XYZ file of C-alpha atoms in Angstrom:
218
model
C -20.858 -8.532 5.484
C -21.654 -12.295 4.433
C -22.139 -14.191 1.549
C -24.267 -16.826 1.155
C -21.207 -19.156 0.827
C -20.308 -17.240 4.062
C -17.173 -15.813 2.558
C -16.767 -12.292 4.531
C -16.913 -9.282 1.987
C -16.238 -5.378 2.312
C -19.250 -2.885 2.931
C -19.761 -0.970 -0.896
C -18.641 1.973 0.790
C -15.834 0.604 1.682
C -15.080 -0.667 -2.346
C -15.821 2.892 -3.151
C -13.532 4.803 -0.742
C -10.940 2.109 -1.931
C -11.484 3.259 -6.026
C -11.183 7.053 -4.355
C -7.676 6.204 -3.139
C -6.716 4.507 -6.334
C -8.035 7.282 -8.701
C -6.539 10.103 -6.444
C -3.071 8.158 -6.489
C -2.734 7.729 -10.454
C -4.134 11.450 -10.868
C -0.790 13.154 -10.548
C 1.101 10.798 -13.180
C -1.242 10.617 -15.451
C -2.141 14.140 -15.890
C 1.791 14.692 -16.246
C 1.528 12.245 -19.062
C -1.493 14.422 -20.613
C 0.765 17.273 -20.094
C 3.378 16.103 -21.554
C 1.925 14.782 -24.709
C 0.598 18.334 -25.180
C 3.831 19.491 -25.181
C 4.674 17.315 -27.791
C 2.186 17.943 -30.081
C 3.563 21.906 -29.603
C 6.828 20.099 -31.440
C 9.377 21.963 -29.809
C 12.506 20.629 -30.986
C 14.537 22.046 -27.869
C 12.296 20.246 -25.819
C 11.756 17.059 -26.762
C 14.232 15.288 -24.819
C 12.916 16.782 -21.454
C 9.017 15.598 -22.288
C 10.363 12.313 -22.996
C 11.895 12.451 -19.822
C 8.488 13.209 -18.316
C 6.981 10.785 -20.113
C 8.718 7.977 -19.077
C 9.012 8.857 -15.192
C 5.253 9.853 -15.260
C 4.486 6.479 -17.265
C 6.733 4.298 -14.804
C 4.914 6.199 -11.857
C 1.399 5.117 -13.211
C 2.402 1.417 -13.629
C 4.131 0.917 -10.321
C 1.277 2.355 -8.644
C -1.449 0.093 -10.735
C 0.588 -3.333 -10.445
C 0.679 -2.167 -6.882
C -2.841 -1.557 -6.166
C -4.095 -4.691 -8.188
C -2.510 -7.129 -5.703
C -3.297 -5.236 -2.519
C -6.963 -4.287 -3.618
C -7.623 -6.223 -6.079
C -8.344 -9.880 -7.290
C -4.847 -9.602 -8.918
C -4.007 -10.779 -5.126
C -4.680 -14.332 -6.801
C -1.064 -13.749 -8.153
C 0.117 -13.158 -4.267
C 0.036 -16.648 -3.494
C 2.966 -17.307 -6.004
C 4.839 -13.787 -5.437
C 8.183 -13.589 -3.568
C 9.157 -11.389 -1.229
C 11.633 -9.532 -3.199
C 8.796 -8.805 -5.815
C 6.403 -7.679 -3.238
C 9.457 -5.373 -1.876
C 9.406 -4.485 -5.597
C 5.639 -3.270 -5.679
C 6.248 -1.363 -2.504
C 9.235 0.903 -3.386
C 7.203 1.737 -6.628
C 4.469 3.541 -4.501
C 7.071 6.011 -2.662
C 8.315 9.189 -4.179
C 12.104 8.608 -5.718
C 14.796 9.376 -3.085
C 12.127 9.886 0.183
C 12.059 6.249 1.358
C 14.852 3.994 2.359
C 13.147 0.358 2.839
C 14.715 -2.571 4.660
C 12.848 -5.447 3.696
C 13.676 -9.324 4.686
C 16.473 -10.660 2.719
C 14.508 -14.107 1.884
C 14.796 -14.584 -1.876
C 12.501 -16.505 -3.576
C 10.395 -17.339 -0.736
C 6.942 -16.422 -0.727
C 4.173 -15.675 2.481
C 0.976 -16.952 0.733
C -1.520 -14.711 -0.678
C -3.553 -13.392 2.643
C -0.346 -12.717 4.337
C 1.256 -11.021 0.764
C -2.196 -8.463 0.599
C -1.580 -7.803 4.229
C 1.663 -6.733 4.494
C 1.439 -4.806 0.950
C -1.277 -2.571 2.409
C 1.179 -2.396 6.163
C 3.722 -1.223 3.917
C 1.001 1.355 2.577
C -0.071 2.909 5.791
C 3.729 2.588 6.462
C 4.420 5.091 3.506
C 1.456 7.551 4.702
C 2.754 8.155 8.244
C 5.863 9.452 6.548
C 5.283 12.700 5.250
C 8.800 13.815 5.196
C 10.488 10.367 3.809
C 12.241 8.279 5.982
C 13.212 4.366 6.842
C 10.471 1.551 6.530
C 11.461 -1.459 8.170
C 9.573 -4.564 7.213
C 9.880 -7.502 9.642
C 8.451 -11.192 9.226
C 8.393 -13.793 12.315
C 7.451 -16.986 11.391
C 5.289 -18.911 13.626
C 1.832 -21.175 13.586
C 0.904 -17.836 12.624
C 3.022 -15.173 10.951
C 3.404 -11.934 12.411
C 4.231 -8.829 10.339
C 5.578 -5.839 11.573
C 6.071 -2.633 9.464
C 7.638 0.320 11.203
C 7.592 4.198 9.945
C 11.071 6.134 11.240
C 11.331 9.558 10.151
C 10.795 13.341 11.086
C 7.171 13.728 11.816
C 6.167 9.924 11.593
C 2.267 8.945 12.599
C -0.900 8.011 11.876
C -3.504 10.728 11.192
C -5.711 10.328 13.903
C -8.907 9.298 11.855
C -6.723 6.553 10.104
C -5.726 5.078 13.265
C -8.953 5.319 14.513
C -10.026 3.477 11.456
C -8.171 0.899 12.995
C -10.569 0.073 15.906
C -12.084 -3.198 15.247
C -15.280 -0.855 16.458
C -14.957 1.637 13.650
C -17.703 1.596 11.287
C -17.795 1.704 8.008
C -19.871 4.576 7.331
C -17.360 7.288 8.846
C -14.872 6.585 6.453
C -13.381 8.832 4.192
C -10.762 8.272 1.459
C -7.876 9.124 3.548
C -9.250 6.873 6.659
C -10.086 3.659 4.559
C -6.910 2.570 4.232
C -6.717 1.858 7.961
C -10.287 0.312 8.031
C -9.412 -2.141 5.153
C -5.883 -2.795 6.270
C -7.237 -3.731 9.873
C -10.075 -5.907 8.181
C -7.821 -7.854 6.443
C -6.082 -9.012 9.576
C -9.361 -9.502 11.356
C -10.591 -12.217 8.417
C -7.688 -13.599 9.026
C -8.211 -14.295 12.854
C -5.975 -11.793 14.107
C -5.895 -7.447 14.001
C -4.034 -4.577 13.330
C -2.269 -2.321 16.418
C -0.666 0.639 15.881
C 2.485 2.094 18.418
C 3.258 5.736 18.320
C 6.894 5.876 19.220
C 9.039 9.235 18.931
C 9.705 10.188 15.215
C 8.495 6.467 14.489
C 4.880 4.307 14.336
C 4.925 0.420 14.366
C 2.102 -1.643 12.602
C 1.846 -4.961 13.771
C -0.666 -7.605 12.232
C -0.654 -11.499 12.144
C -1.530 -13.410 8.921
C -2.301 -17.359 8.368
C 1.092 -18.406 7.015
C 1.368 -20.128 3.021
C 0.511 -24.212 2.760
């Protein structure tokens, strides 16, 4: 889809499927927050340093997950253009359950990819994260070239795409097959595509490789 400026823009659906997602990942914290605050207003004194407990894990999950979401999704990605490397490593170990993800990220401090390549490589990482439903290593790797190419790769027990989200990765999937759990493949493979470039999965053994190329920062 075009604008009139002929800046390329997501199908509705697409937006839609994308809020889905969001919602369905900010459920689970949030209602332990509602939970917990129910608890509290039961005022039992034995109890009150586990809620806050709750509280604050449930509160932290919720915040990681929005501050995540509102620079891969969202126009918050204005702020990629300025953020570092070790803050976007930052926004990616808040989206993975505590103790089931050990990431290796580039070392580069301070340094940052631009704002195209920063979205891109947020919502690799995410796909990363999916094809791991045990927990396991994500290894992010940056090569720097007229273009940059950014590799994310999944190693654990079980690791791989569902098949409709890496068939969401054809550049000849439509959008009106999507579902919540596909879109993040369809958007993630977009994203490379405005950029001039795509998105290719590799199914290895225990392990799945993403591999996309991004315009590098000015």
């Amino acid at each position: 889809m075009m604008t009139e400026s002929g800046e390329r823009q997501i199908p509705v659906r697409v937006a839609e499927l994308l809020c889905s997602r969001l919602c369905h990942d900010l459920i689970s914290p949030v209602a332990a927050l509602n939970n917990g605050m129910e608890l509290l207003a039961e005022d039992p004194a034995d109890m009150i340093g586990d809620v806050a407990d709750l509280l604050a894990f449930s509160a932290g999950q919720a915040s990681a997950r929005l501050q995540f979401y509102r620079v891969a999704y969202g126009l918050g990605g204005g702020e990629a253009a300025a953020l570092s490397l070790p803050d976007a490593a930052r926004l990616v170990r808040g989206m993975a359950e505590p103790g089931k993800l050990e990431l290796d990220w580039p070392a580069e401090p301070g340094e940052s990819i631009g704002r195209d390549a920063t979205k891109l490589v947020l919502n690799l990482a995410a796909l990363g994260i999916e094809a791991l439903p045990r927990g396991g290593r994500l290894r992010v790797e940056i090569t720097r070239g007229e273009l940059l190419t950014l590799s994310v790769t999944g190693e654990g027990v079980g690791a791989g795409l569902r098949e409709e989200v890496a068939a969401a990765l054809d550049p000849a999937a439509g959008a009106h097959g999507l579902t919540a759990r596909s879109v993040q493949g369809w958007f993630t493979a977009w994203l490379a595509r405005a950029q001039g470039g795509d998105c290719v999965a590799v199914k290895g053994s225990d392990s799945v490789t993403l591999t996309a190329t991004a315009r590098s920062a000015e």
